[in-house]
PDB file of C-alpha atoms in Angstrom:
ATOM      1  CA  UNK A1049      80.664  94.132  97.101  1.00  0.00           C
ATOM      2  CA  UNK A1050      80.630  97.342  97.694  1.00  0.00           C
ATOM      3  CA  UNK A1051      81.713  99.781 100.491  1.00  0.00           C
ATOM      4  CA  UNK A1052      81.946 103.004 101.214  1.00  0.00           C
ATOM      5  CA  UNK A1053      81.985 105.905 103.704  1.00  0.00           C
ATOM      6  CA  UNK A1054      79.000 108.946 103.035  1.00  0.00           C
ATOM      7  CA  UNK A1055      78.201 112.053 104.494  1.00  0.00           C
ATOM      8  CA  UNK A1056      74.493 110.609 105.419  1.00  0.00           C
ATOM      9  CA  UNK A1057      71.646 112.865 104.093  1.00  0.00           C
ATOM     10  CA  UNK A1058      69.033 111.444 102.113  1.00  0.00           C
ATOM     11  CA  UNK A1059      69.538 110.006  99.184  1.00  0.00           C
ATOM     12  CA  UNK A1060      73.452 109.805  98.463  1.00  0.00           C
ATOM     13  CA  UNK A1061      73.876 106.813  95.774  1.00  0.00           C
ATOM     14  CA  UNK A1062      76.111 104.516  96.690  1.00  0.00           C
ATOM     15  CA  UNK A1063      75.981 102.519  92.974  1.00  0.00           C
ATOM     16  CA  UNK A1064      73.724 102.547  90.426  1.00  0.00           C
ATOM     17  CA  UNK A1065      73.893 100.595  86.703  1.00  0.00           C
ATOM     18  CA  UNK A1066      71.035 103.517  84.924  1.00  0.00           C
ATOM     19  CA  UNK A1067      70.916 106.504  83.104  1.00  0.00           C
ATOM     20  CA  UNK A1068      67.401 106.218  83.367  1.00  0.00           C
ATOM     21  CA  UNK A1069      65.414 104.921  86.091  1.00  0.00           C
ATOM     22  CA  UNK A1070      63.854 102.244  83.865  1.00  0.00           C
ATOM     23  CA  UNK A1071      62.900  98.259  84.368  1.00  0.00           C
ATOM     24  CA  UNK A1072      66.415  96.273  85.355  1.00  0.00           C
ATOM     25  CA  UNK A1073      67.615  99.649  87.116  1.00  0.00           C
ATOM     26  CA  UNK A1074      69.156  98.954  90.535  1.00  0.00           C
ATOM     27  CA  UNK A1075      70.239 101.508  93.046  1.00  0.00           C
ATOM     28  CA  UNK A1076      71.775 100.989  96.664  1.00  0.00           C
ATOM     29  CA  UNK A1077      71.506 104.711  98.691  1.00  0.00           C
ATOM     30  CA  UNK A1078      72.050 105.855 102.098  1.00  0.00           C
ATOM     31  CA  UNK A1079      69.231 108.101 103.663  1.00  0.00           C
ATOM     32  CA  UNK A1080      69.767 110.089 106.517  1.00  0.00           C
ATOM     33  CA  UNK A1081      68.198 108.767 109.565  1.00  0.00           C
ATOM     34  CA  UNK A1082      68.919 111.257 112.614  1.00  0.00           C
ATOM     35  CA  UNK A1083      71.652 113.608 113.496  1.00  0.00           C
ATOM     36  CA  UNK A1084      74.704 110.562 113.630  1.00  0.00           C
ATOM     37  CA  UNK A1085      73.014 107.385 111.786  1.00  0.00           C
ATOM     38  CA  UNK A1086      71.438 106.302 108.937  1.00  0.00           C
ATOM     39  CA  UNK A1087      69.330 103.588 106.844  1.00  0.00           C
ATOM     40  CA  UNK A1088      70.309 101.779 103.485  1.00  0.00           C
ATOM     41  CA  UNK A1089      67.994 101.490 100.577  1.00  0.00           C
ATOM     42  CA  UNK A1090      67.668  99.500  97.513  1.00  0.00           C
ATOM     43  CA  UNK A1091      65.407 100.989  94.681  1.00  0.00           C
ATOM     44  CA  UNK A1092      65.041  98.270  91.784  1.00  0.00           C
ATOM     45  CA  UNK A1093      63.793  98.027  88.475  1.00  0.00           C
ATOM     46  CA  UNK A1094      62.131 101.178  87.891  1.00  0.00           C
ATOM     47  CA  UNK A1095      59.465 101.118  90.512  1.00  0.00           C
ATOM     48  CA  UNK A1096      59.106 102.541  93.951  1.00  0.00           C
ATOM     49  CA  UNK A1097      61.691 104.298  96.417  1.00  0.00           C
ATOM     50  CA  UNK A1098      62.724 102.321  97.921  1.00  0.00           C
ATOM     51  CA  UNK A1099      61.701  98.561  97.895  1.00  0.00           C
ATOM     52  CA  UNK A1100      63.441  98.332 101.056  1.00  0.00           C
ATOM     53  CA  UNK A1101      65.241 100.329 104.009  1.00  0.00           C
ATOM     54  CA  UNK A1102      67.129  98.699 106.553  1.00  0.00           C
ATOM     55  CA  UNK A1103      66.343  97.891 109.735  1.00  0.00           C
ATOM     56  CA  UNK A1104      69.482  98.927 111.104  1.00  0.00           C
ATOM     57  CA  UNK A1105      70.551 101.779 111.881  1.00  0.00           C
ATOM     58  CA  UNK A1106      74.221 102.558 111.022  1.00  0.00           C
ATOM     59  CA  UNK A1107      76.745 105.329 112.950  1.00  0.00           C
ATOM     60  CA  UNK A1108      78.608 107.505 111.215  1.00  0.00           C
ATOM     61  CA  UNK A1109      82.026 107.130 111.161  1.00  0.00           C
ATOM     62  CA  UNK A1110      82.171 103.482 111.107  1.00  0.00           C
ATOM     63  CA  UNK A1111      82.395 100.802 108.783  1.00  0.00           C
ATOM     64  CA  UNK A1112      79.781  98.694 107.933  1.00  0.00           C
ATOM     65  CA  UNK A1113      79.788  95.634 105.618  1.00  0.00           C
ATOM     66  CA  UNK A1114      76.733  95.655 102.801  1.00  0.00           C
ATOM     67  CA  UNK A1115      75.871  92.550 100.946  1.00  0.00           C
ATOM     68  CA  UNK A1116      73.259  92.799  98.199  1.00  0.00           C
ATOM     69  CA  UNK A1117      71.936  89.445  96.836  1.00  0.00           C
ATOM     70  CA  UNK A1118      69.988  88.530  94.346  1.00  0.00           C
ATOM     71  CA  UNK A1119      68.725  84.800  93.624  1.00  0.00           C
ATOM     72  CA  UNK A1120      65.572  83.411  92.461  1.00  0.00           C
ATOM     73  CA  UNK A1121      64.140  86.545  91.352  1.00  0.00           C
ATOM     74  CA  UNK A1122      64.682  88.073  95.475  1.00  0.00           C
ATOM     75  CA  UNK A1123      66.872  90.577  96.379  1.00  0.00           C
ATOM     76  CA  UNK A1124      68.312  90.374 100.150  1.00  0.00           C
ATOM     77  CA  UNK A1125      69.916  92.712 101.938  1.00  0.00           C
ATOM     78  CA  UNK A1126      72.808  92.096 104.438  1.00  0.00           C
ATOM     79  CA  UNK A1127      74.583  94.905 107.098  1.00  0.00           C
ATOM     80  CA  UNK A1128      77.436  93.414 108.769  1.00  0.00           C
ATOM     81  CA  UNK A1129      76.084  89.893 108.148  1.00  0.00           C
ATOM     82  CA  UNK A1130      72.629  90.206 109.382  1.00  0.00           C
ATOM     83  CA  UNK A1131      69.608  90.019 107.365  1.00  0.00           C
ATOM     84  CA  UNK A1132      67.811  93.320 106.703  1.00  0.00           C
ATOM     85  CA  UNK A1133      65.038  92.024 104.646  1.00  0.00           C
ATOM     86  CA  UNK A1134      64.004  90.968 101.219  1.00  0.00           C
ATOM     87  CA  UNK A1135      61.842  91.884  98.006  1.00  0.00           C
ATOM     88  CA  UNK A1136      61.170  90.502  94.746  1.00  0.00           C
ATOM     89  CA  UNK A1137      63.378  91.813  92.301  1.00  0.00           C
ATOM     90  CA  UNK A1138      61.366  91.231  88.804  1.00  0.00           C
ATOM     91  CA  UNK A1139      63.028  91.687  85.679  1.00  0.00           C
ATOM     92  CA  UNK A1140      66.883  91.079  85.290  1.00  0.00           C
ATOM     93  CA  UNK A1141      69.234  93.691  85.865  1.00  0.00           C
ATOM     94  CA  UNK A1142      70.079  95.852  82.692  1.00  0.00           C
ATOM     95  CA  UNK A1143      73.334  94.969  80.816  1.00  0.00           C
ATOM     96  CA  UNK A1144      76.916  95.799  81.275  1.00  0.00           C
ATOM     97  CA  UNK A1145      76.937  99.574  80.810  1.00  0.00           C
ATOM     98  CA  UNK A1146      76.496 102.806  82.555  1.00  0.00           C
ATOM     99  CA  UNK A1147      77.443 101.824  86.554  1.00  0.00           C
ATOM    100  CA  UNK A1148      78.296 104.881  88.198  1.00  0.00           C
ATOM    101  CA  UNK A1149      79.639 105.084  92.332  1.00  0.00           C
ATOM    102  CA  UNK A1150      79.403 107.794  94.111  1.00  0.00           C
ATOM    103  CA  UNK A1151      76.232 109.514  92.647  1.00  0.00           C
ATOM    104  CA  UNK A1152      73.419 108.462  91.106  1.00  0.00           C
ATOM    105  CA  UNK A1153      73.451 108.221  86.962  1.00  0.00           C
ATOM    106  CA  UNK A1154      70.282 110.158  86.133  1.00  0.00           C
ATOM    107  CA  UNK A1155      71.175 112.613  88.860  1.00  0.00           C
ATOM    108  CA  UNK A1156      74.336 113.857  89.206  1.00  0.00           C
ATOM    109  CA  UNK A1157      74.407 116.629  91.189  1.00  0.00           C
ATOM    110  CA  UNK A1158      71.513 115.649  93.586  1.00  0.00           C
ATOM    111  CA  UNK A1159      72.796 112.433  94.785  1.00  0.00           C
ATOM    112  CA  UNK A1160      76.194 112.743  95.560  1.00  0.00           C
ATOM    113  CA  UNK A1161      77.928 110.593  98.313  1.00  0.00           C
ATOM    114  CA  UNK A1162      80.693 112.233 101.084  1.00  0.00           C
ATOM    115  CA  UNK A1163      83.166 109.613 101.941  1.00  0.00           C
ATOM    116  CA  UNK A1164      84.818 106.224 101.733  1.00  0.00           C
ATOM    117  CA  UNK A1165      84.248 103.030  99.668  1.00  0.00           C
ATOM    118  CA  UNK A1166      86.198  99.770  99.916  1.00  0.00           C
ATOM    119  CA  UNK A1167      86.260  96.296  98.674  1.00  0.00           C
ATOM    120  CA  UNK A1168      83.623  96.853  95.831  1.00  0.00           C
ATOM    121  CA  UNK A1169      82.646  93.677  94.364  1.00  0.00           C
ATOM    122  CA  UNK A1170      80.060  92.177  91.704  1.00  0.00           C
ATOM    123  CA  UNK A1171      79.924  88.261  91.592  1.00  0.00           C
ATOM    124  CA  UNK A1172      77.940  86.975  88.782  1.00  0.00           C
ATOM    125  CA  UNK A1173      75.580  84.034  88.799  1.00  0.00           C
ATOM    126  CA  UNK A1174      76.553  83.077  92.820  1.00  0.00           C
ATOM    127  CA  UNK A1175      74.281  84.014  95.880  1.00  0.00           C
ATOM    128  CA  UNK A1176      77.302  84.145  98.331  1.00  0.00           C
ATOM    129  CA  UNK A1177      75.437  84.349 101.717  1.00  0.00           C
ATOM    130  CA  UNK A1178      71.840  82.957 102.021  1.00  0.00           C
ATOM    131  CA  UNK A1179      71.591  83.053 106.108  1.00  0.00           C
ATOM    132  CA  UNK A1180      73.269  85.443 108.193  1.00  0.00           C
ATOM    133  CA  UNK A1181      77.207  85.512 108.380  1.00  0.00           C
ATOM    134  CA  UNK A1182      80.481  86.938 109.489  1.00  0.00           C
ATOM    135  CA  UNK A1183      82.130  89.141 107.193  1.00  0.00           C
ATOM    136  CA  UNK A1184      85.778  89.001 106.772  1.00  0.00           C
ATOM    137  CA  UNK A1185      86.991  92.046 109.334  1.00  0.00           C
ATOM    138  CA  UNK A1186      91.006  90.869 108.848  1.00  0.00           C
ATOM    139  CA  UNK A1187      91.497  90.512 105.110  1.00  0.00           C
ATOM    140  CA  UNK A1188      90.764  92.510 101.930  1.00  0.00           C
ATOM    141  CA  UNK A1189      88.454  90.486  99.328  1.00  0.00           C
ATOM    142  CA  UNK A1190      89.487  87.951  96.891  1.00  0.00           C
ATOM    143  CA  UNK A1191      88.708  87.209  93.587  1.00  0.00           C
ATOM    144  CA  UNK A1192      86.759  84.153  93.775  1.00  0.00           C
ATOM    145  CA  UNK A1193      85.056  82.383  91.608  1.00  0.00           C
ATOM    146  CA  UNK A1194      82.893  84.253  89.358  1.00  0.00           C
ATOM    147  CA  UNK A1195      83.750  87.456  90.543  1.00  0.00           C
ATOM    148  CA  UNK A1196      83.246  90.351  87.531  1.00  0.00           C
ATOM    149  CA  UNK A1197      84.357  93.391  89.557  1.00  0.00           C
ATOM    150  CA  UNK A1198      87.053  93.512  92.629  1.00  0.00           C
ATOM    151  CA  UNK A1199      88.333  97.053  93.279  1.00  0.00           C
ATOM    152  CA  UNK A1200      90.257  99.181  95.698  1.00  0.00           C
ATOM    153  CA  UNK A1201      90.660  96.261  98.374  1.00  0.00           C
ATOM    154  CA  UNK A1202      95.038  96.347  98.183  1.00  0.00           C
ATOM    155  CA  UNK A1203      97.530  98.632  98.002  1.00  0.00           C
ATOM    156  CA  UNK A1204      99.812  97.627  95.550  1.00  0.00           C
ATOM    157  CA  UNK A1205      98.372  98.779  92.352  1.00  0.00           C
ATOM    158  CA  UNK A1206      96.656 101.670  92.993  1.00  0.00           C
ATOM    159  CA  UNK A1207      98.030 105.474  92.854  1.00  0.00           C
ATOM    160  CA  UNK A1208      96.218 108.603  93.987  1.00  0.00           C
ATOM    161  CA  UNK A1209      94.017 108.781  91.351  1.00  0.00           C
ATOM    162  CA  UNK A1210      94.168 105.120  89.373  1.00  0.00           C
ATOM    163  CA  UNK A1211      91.113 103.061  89.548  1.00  0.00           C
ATOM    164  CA  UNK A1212      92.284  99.085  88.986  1.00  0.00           C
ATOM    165  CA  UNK A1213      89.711  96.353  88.304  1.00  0.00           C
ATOM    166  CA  UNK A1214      91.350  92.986  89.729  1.00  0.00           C
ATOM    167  CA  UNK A1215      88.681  90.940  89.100  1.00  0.00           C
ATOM    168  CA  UNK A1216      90.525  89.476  85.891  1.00  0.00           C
ATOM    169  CA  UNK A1217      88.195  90.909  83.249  1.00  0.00           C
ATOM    170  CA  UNK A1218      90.426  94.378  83.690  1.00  0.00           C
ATOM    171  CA  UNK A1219      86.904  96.367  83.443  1.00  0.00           C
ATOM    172  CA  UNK A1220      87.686 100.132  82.948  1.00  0.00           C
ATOM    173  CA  UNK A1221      87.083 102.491  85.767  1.00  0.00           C
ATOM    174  CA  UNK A1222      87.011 106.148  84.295  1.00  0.00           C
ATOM    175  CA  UNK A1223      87.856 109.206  87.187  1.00  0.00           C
ATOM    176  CA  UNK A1224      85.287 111.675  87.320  1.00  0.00           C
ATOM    177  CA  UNK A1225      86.831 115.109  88.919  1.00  0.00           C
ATOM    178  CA  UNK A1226      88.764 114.715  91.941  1.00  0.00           C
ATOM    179  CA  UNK A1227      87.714 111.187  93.627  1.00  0.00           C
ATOM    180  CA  UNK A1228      90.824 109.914  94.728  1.00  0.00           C
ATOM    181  CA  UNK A1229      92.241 106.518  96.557  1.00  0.00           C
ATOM    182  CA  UNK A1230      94.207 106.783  99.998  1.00  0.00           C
ATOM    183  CA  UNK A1231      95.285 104.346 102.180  1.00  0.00           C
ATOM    184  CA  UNK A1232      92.058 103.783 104.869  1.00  0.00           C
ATOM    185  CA  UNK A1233      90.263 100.962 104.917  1.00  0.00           C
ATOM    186  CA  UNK A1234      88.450  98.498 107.318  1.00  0.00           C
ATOM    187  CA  UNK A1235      91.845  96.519 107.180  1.00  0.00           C
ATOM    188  CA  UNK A1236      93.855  99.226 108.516  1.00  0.00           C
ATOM    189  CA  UNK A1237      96.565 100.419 105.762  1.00  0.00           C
ATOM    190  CA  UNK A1238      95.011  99.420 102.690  1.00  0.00           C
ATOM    191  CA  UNK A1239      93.247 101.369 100.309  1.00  0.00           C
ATOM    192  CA  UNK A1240      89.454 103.070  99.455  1.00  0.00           C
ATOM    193  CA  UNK A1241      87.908 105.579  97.340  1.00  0.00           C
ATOM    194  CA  UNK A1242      87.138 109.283  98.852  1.00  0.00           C
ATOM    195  CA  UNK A1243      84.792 111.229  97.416  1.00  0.00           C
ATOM    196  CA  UNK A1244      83.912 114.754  98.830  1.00  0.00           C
ATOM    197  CA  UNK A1245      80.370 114.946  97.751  1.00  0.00           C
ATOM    198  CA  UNK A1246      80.985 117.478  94.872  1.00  0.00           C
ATOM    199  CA  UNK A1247      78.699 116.810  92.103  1.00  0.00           C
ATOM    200  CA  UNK A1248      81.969 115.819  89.774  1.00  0.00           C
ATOM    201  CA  UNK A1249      83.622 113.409  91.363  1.00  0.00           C
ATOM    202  CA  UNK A1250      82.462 110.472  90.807  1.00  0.00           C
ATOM    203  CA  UNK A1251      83.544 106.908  89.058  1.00  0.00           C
ATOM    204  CA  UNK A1252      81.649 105.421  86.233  1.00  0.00           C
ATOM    205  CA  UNK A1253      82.620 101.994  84.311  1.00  0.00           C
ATOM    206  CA  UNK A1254      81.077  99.613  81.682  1.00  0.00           C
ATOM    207  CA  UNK A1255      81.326  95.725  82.942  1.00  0.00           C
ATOM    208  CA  UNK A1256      82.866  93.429  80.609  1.00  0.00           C
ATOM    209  CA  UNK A1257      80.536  90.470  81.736  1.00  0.00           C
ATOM    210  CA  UNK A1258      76.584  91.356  81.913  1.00  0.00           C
ATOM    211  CA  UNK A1259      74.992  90.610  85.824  1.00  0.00           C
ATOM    212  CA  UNK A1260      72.803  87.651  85.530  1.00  0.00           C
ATOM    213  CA  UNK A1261      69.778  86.520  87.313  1.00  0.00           C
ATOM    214  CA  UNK A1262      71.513  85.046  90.835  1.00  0.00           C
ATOM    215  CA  UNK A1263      74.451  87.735  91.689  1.00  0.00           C
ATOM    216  CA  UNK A1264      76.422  89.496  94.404  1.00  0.00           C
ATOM    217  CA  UNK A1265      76.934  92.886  95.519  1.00  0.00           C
ATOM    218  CA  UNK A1266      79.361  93.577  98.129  1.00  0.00           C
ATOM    219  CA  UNK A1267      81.551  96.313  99.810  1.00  0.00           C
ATOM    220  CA  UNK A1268      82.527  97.973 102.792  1.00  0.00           C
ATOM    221  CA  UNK A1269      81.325 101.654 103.983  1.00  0.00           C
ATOM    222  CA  UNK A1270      81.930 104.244 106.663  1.00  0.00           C
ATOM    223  CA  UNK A1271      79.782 107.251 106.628  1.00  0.00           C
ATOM    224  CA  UNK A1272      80.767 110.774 107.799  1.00  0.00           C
ATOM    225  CA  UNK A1273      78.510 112.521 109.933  1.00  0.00           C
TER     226      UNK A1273
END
């Protein structure tokens, strides 16, 4: 899942998994729609951008669930439960290395994201929503079953600038510049990443399980006008 609030111009990258925009490349952006909204994208396996842009239109300074699934070789978007639309995703994803939040990981300096992300989690081999659905507004996410990524959805093990993996596979999270946790989140007093849209901060990791064919991204996000 992932989540996370941006200062909404076009083309700040959410999370990416390239160096090099190649087949099995996924990105998930935010593009500036007018002066207070904007549009989510998904750009996949090295062809156009993007495959798709949300219907939706999302305020600024709010925050929005985003569910990314892929299943059956389709990749489905989801804002705040509601189905955005759908593409075929071809190939796989690429393997277990070079994920990068907050900018994009062929670009960093021209893709940068201004903001908050929460509850930032990858479950491999399960499609967890296939209709529309109410996110969880109450609770931070859980590890369930499956789940190869869970990050910066409590408090308790987190400091300023400590990135924790509680998905159980204790994947390292590596502090690029100044990005930096504090305690904001949909849930109230829990915790999220800030990053200030300088081109070095940033978060990059390596996943100790590879994504598979059927997978979920989720997270929570709150742009800043």
């Amino acid at each position: 899942q992932f989540a996370t609030l941006i200062s909404y111009r076009s083309g700040s990258s959410l999370i990416n998994n390239y160096t090099t925009w190649t087949s099995g490349s996924l990105g998930f952006f935010a593009g500036h729609a007018s002066g207070d909204t904007t549009k989510y994208q998904i750009s996949y396996n090295g062809s156009g951008f993007p495959n798709l842009t949300s219907t939706s239109t999302i305020k600024y300074n709010q925050w929005a669930h985003i569910a990314i699934v892929r299943k059956s070789g389709t990749i489905t978007l989801y804002i705040n439960g509601v189905y955005e639309g759908s593409f075929s995703g071809g190939a796989a994803l690429n393997g277990s290395g070079n994920w990068t939040i907050g900018t994009a990981g062929d670009a960093l300096v021209g893709y940068t994201v201004t903001g908050y992300m929460s509850d930032i989690r990858i479950t491999n081999g399960t499609a967890l929503y296939t209709s529309n659905f109410v996110p969880q507004f109450t609770n931070p996410l859980t590890a369930v079953a499956n789940t190869t990524l869970l990050t910066l959805q409590t408090n308790g093990a987190h400091n300023n600038s400590t990135f924790k993996d509680e998905s159980g596979f204790n994947n390292i999270i590596t502090r690029s510049g100044n990005a930096t946790n504090g305690t904001f989140s949909p849930y109230g007093d829990n915790w999220s990443y800030y990053f200030d849209g300088s081109s070095t901060n940033y978060l990059t990791l390596t996943l100790a399980q590879s994504p598979g064919t059927t997978l979920t991204f989720e997270a929570w996000v709150d742009p800043i006008a």
